[in-house]
Short mmCIF file of C-alpha atoms in Angstrom, two decimals:
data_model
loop_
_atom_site.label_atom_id
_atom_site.label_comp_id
_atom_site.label_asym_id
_atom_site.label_seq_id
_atom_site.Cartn_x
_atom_site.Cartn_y
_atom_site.Cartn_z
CA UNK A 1 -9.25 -3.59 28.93
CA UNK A 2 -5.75 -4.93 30.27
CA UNK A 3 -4.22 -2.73 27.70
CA UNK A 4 -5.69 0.06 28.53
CA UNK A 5 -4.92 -0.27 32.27
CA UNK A 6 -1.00 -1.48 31.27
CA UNK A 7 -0.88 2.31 29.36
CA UNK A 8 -1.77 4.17 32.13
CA UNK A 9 0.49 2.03 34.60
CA UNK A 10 3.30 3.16 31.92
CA UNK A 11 2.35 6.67 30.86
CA UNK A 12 4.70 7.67 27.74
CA UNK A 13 6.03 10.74 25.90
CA UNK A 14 4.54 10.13 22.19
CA UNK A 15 5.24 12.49 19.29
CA UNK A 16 2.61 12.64 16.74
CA UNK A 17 4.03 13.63 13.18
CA UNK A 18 1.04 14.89 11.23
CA UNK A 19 -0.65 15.38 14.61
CA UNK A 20 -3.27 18.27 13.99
CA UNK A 21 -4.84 16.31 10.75
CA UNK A 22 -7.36 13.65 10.35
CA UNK A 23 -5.54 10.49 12.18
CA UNK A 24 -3.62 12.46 14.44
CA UNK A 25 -5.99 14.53 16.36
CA UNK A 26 -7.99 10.55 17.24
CA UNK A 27 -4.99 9.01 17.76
CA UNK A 28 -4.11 12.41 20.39
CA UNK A 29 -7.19 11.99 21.72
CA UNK A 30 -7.13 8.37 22.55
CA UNK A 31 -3.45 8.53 24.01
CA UNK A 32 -4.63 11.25 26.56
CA UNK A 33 -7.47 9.40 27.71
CA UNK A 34 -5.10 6.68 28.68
CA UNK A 35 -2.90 8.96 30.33
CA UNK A 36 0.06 9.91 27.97
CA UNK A 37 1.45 13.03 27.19
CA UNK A 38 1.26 13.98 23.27
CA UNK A 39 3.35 16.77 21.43
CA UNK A 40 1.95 17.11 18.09
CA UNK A 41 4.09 18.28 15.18
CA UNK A 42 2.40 19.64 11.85
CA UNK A 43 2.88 22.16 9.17
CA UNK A 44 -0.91 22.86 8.57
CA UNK A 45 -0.57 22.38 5.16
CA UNK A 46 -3.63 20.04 5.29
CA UNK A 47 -4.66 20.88 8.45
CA UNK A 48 -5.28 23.68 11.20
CA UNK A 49 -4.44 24.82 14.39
CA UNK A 50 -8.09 24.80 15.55
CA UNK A 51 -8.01 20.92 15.30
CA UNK A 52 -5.68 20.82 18.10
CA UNK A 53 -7.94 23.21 20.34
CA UNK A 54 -10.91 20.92 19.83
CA UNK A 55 -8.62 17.66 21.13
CA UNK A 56 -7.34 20.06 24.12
CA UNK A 57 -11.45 20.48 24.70
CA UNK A 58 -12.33 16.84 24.42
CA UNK A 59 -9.21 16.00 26.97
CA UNK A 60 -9.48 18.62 29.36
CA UNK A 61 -6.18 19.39 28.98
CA UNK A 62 -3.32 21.60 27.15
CA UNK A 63 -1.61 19.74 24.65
CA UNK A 64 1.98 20.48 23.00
CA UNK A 65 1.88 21.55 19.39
CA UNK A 66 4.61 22.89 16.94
CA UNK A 67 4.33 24.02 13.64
CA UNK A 68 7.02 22.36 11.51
CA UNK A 69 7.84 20.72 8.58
CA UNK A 70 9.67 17.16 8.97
CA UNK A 71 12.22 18.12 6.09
CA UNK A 72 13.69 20.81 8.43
CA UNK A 73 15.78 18.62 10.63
CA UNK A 74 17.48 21.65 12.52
CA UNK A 75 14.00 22.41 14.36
CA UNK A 76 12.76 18.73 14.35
CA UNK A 77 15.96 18.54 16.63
CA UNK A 78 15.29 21.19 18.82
CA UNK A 79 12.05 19.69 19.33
CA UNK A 80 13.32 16.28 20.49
CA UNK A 81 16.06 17.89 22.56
CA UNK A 82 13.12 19.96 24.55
CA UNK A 83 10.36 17.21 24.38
CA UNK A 84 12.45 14.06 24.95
CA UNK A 85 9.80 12.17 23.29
CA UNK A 86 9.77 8.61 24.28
CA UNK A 87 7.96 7.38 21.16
CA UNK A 88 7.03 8.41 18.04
CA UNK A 89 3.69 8.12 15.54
CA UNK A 90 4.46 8.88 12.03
CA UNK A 91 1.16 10.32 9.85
CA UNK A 92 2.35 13.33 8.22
CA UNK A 93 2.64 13.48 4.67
CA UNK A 94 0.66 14.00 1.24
CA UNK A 95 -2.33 11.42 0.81
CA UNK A 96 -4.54 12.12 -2.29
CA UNK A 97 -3.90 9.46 -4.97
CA UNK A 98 -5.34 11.27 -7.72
CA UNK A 99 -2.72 14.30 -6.39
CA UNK A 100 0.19 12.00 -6.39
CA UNK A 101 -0.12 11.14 -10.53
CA UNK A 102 -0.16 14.95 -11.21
CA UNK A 103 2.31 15.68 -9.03
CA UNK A 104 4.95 12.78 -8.37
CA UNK A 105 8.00 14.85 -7.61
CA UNK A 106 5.62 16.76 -4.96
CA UNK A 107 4.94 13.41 -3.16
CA UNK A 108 8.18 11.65 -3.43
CA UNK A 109 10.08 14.61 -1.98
CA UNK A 110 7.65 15.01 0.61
CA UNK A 111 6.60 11.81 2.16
CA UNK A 112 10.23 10.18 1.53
CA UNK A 113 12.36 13.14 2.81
CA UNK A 114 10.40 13.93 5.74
CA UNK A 115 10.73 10.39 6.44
CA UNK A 116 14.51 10.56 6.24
CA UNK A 117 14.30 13.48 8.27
CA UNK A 118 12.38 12.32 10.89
CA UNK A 119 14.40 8.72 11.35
CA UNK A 120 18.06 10.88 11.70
CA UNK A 121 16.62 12.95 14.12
CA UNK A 122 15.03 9.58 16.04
CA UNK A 123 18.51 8.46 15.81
CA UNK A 124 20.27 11.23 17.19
CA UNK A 125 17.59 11.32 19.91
CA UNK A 126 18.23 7.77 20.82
CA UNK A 127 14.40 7.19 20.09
CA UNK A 128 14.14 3.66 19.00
CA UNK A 129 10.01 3.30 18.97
CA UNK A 130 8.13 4.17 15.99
CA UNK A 131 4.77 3.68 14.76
CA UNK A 132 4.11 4.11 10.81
CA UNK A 133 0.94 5.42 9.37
CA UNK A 134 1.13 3.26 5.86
CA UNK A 135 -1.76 1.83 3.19
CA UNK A 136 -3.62 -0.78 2.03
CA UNK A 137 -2.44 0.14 -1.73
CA UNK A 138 1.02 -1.00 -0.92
CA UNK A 139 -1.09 -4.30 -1.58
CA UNK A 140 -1.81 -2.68 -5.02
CA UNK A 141 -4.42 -4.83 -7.50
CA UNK A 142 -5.57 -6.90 -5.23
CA UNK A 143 -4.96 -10.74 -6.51
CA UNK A 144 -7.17 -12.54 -3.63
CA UNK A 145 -9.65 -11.88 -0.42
CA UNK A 146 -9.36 -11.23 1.90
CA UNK A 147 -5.99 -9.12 1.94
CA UNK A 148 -3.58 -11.15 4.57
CA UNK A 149 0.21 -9.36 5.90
CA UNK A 150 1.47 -12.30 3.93
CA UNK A 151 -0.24 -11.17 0.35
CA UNK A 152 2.56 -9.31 -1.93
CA UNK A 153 2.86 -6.41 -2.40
CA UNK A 154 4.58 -3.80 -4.96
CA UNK A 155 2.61 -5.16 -7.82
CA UNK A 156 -0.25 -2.93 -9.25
CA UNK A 157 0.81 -0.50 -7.48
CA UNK A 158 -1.21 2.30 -9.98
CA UNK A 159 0.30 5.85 -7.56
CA UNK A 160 2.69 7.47 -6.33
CA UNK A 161 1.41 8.09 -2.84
CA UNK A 162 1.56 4.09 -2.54
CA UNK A 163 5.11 3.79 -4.10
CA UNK A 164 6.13 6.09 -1.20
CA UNK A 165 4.27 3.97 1.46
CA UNK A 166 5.76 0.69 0.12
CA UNK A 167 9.51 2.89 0.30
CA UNK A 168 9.09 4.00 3.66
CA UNK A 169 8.30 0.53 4.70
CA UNK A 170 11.63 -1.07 3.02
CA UNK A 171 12.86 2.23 4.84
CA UNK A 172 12.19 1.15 8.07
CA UNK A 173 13.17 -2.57 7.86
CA UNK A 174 16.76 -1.23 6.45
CA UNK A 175 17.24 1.21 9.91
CA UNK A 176 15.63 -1.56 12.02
CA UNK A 177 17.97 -4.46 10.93
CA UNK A 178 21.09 -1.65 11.04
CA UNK A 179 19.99 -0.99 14.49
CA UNK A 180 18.56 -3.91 16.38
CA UNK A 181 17.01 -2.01 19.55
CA UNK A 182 14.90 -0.39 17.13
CA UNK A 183 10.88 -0.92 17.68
CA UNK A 184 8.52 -0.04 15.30
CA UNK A 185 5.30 -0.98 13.98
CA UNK A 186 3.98 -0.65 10.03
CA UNK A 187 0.11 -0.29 10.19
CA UNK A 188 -1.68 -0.82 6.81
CA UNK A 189 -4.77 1.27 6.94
CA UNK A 190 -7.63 0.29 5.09
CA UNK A 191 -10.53 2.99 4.61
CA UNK A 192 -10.76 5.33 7.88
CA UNK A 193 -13.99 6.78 8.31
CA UNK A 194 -16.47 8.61 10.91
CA UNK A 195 -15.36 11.17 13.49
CA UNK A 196 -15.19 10.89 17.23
CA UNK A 197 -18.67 10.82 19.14
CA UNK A 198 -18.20 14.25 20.42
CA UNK A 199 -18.70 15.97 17.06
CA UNK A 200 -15.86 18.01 17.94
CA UNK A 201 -13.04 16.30 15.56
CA UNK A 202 -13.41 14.94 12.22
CA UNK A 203 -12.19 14.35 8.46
CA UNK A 204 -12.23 18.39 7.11
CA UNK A 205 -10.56 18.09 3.54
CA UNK A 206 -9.00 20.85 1.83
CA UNK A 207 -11.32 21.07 -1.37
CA UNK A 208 -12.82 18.36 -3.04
CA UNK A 209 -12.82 15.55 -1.03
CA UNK A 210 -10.74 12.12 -2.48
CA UNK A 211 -12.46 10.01 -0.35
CA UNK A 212 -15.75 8.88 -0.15
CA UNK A 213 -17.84 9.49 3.30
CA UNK A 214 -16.45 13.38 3.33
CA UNK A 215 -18.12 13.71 0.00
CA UNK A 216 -21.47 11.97 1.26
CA UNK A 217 -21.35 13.98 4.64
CA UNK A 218 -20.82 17.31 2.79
CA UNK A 219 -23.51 16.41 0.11
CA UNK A 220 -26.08 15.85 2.91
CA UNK A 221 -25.38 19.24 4.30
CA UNK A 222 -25.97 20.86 1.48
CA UNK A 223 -22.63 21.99 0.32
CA UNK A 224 -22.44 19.48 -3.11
CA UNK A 225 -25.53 18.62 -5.21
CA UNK A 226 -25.12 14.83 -5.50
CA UNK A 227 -22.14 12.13 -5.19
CA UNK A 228 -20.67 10.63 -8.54
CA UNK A 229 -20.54 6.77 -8.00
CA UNK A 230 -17.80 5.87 -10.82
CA UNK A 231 -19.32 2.78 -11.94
CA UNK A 232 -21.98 0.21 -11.34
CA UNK A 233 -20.82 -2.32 -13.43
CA UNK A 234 -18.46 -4.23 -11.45
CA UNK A 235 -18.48 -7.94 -10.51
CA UNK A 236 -20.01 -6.93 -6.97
CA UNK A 237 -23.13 -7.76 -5.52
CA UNK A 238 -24.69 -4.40 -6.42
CA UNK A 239 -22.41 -3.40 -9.27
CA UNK A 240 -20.71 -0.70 -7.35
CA UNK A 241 -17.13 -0.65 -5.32
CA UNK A 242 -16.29 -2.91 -2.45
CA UNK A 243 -13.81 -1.57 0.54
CA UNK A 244 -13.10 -2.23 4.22
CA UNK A 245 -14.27 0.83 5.88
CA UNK A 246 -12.73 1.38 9.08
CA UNK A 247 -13.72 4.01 11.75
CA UNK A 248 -11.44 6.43 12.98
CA UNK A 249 -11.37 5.50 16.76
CA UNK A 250 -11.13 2.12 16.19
CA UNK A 251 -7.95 3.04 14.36
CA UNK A 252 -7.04 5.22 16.91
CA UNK A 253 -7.15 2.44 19.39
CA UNK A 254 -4.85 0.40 17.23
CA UNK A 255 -2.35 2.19 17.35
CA UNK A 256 -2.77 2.14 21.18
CA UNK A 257 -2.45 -1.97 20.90
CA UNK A 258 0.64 -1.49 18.18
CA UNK A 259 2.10 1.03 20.99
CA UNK A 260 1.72 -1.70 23.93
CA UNK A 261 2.97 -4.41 21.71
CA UNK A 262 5.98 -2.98 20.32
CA UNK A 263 9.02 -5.74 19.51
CA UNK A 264 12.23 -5.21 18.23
CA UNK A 265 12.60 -5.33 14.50
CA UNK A 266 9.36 -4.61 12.46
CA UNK A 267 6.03 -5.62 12.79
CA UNK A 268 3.24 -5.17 10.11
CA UNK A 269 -0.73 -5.40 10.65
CA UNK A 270 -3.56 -5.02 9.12
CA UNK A 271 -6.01 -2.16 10.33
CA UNK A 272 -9.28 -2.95 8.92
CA UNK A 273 -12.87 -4.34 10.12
CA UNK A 274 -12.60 -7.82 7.36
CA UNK A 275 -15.70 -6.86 5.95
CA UNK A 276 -16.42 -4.77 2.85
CA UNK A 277 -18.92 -2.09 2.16
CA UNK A 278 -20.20 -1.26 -1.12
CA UNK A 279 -20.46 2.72 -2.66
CA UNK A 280 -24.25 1.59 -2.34
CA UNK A 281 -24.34 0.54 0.73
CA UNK A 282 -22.51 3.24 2.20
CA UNK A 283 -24.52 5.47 0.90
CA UNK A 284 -27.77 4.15 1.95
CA UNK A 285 -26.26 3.78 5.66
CA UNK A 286 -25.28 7.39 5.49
CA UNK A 287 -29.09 7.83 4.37
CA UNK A 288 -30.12 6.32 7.96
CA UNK A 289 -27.54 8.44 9.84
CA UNK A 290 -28.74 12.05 8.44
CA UNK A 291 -32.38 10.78 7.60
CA UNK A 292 -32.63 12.65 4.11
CA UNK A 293 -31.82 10.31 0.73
CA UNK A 294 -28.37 11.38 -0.91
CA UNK A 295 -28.39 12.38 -4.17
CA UNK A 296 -26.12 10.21 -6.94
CA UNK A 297 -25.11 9.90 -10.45
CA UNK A 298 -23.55 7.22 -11.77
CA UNK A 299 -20.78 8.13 -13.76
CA UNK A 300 -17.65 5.44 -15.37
CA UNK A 301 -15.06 4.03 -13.92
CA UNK A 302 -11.91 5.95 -12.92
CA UNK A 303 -8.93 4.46 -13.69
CA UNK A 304 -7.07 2.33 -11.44
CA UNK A 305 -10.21 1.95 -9.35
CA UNK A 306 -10.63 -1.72 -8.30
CA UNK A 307 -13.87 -3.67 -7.66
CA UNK A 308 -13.23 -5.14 -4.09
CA UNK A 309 -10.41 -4.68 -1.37
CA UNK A 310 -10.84 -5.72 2.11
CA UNK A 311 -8.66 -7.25 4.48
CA UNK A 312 -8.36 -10.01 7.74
CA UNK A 313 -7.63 -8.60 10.48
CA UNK A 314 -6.64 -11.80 12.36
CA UNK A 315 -3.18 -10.97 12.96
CA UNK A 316 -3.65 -7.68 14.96
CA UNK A 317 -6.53 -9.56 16.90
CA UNK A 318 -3.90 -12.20 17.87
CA UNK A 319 -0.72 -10.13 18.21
CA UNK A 320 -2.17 -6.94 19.56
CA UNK A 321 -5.68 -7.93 21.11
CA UNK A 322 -7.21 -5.89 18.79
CA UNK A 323 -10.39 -5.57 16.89
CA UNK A 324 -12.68 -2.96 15.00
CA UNK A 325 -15.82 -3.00 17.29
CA UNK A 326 -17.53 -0.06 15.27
CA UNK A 327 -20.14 -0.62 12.45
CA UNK A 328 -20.41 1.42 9.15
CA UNK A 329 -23.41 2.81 10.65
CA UNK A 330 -21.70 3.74 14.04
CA UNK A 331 -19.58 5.69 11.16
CA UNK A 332 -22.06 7.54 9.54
CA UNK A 333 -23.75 8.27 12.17
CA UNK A 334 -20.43 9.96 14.20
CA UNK A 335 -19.88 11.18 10.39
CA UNK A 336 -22.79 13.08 10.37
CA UNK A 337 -22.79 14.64 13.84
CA UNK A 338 -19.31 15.91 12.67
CA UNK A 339 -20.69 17.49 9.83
CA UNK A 340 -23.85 18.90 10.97
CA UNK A 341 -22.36 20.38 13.82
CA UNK A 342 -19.61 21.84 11.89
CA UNK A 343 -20.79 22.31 7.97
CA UNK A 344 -17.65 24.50 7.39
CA UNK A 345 -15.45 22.24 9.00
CA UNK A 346 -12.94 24.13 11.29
CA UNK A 347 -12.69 27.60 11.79
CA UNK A 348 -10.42 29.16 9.85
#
């Protein structure tokens, strides 16, 4: 609660890279609530316009947005020299894993050069605050558990979407210690999930989903016939996957703490709940949330798939007065409103 009240004492001017997708549009909607102003910069290549509509519904309010891609630093400028953004959070870029192996040069060119684009720009803008949307697979195989900020990482790294999370990080520490007013914050997701309570927002995948509770949702509405669980044989207490599901606002509110706790040099922290949620038990919570059973078929293993990755959070609860206070069920069931109320997803 004193966080919240220090934000709106202090309203800022935050930039949201990636700002009309998944993340973003939570993370918009949380900042307004406290009383910032957003400007949201996408290129709708995952993402669309309509998203930003529904946050300028939930917040009562008009909300900047410019279509743009990172990479083209002559209208990134223009958009710092007429928004004077005080701050900036960084979520754009490519995010499917299985994507990333087919198509590395696709990923390397976009999440590291829109990177490079984006921290010139900050630099030329004299914007020194930065928040960094980055992953739990920068932790890669996972060697014990719970994952801590101290656990190494670069090892078993099995992608290339994680290679470029684990880059932009070094990234960032190399323009913080060349430029020691610099601010920023790296925060390892872990598995976001759910959708804000008002239905009006949530995860809307291009496609096949990659990750797990779109699939579910979208399988309970009727759009797929059943949800492959790829394996059951794994040394977990049902046999299927382990991972530390996160929901979305909870995230969102993170990055409010990271924002109000900002140091100079960089800062990393772990955004999960510490607990871990099998494919199972996901499943039968999503079960309770819809009230119909959800079709499955076991199927084997993908590669790269691990059996169990959660993390502590007990850094970000001591540094940042954080803590996930939503359940996997408070996910599903936010998941599901989402869905039902929008089985399409957004207009298009």
């Amino acid at each position: 609660m004193m966080d919240q009240q220090a934000s709106r004492l202090v309203p800022m001017r935050i930039l949201l890279t990636g700002g009309a997708g998944y993340i973003g549009t939570h993370v918009a909607v949380e900042l307004c609530t406290l009383g910032h102003d957003v400007i949201l910069v996408d290129d709708l290549s995952n993402s669309c316009r309509a998203a930003v509509a529904r946050v300028e519904s939930i917040v009562g309010r008009s909300v900047q947005f410019y279509q743009a891609d990172l990479r083209d630093s002559m209208t990134l400028t223009q958009i710092f020299s007429a928004e004077k953004p005080d701050a900036v959070m960084h979520f754009a870029g490519l995010k499917a894993v299985g994507e990333s192996v087919a198509q590395p040069l696709r990923y390397y060119d976009v999440n590291i050069n829109a990177t490079l684009s984006l921290l010139r720009v900050m630099d030329t803008a004299g914007v020194r605050k930065l928040i960094f949307s980055s992953s739990a697979t920068v932790y890669g195989d996972p060697q014990a558990l719970p994952l801590t900020e101290e656990n190494r990482v670069g090892q078993g790294i099995s992608n290339p979407y994680g290679w470029t999370k684990l880059m932009i990080e070094q990234i960032l520490r190399d323009v913080a210690h060349s430029e020691p007013t610099c601010q920023m914050s790296v925060l390892r997701y872990f598995n976001p999930v759910g959708a804000h309570e008002s239905g009006l927002i949530g995860e809307d995948p291009a496609g096949i989903p990659n990750n797990l509770m779109p699939f579910v949702a979208q399988v309970a509405a009727g759009r797929r016939t059943h949800v492959n669980v790829y394996g059951d044989d794994y040394d977990t207490e049902d046999g299927t996957g382990v991972r530390d599901y996160i929901h979305v606002m909870d995230l969102a509110r993170g990055h409010v703490a990271a924002l109000n706790h900002l140091v100079p040099g960089v800062s990393t922290y772990n955004l999960g709940t510490g607990l871990g949620t099998s494919v199972f038990g996901l499943i039968h919570a999503f079960e309770e949330a819809c009230g119909q059973s959800i079709p499955f078929e076991v199927t084997a293993r993908r590669p790269g798939d691990v059996a169990a990755t959660y993390c502590s959070p007990a850094k970000a609860a001591q540094d940042l007065n954080w803590t996930a206070g939503l359940t996997i069920v408070d996910a599903c069931r936010d998941s599901w409103r989402w869905q039902s109320n929008n089985p399409g997803g957004y207009p298009k």
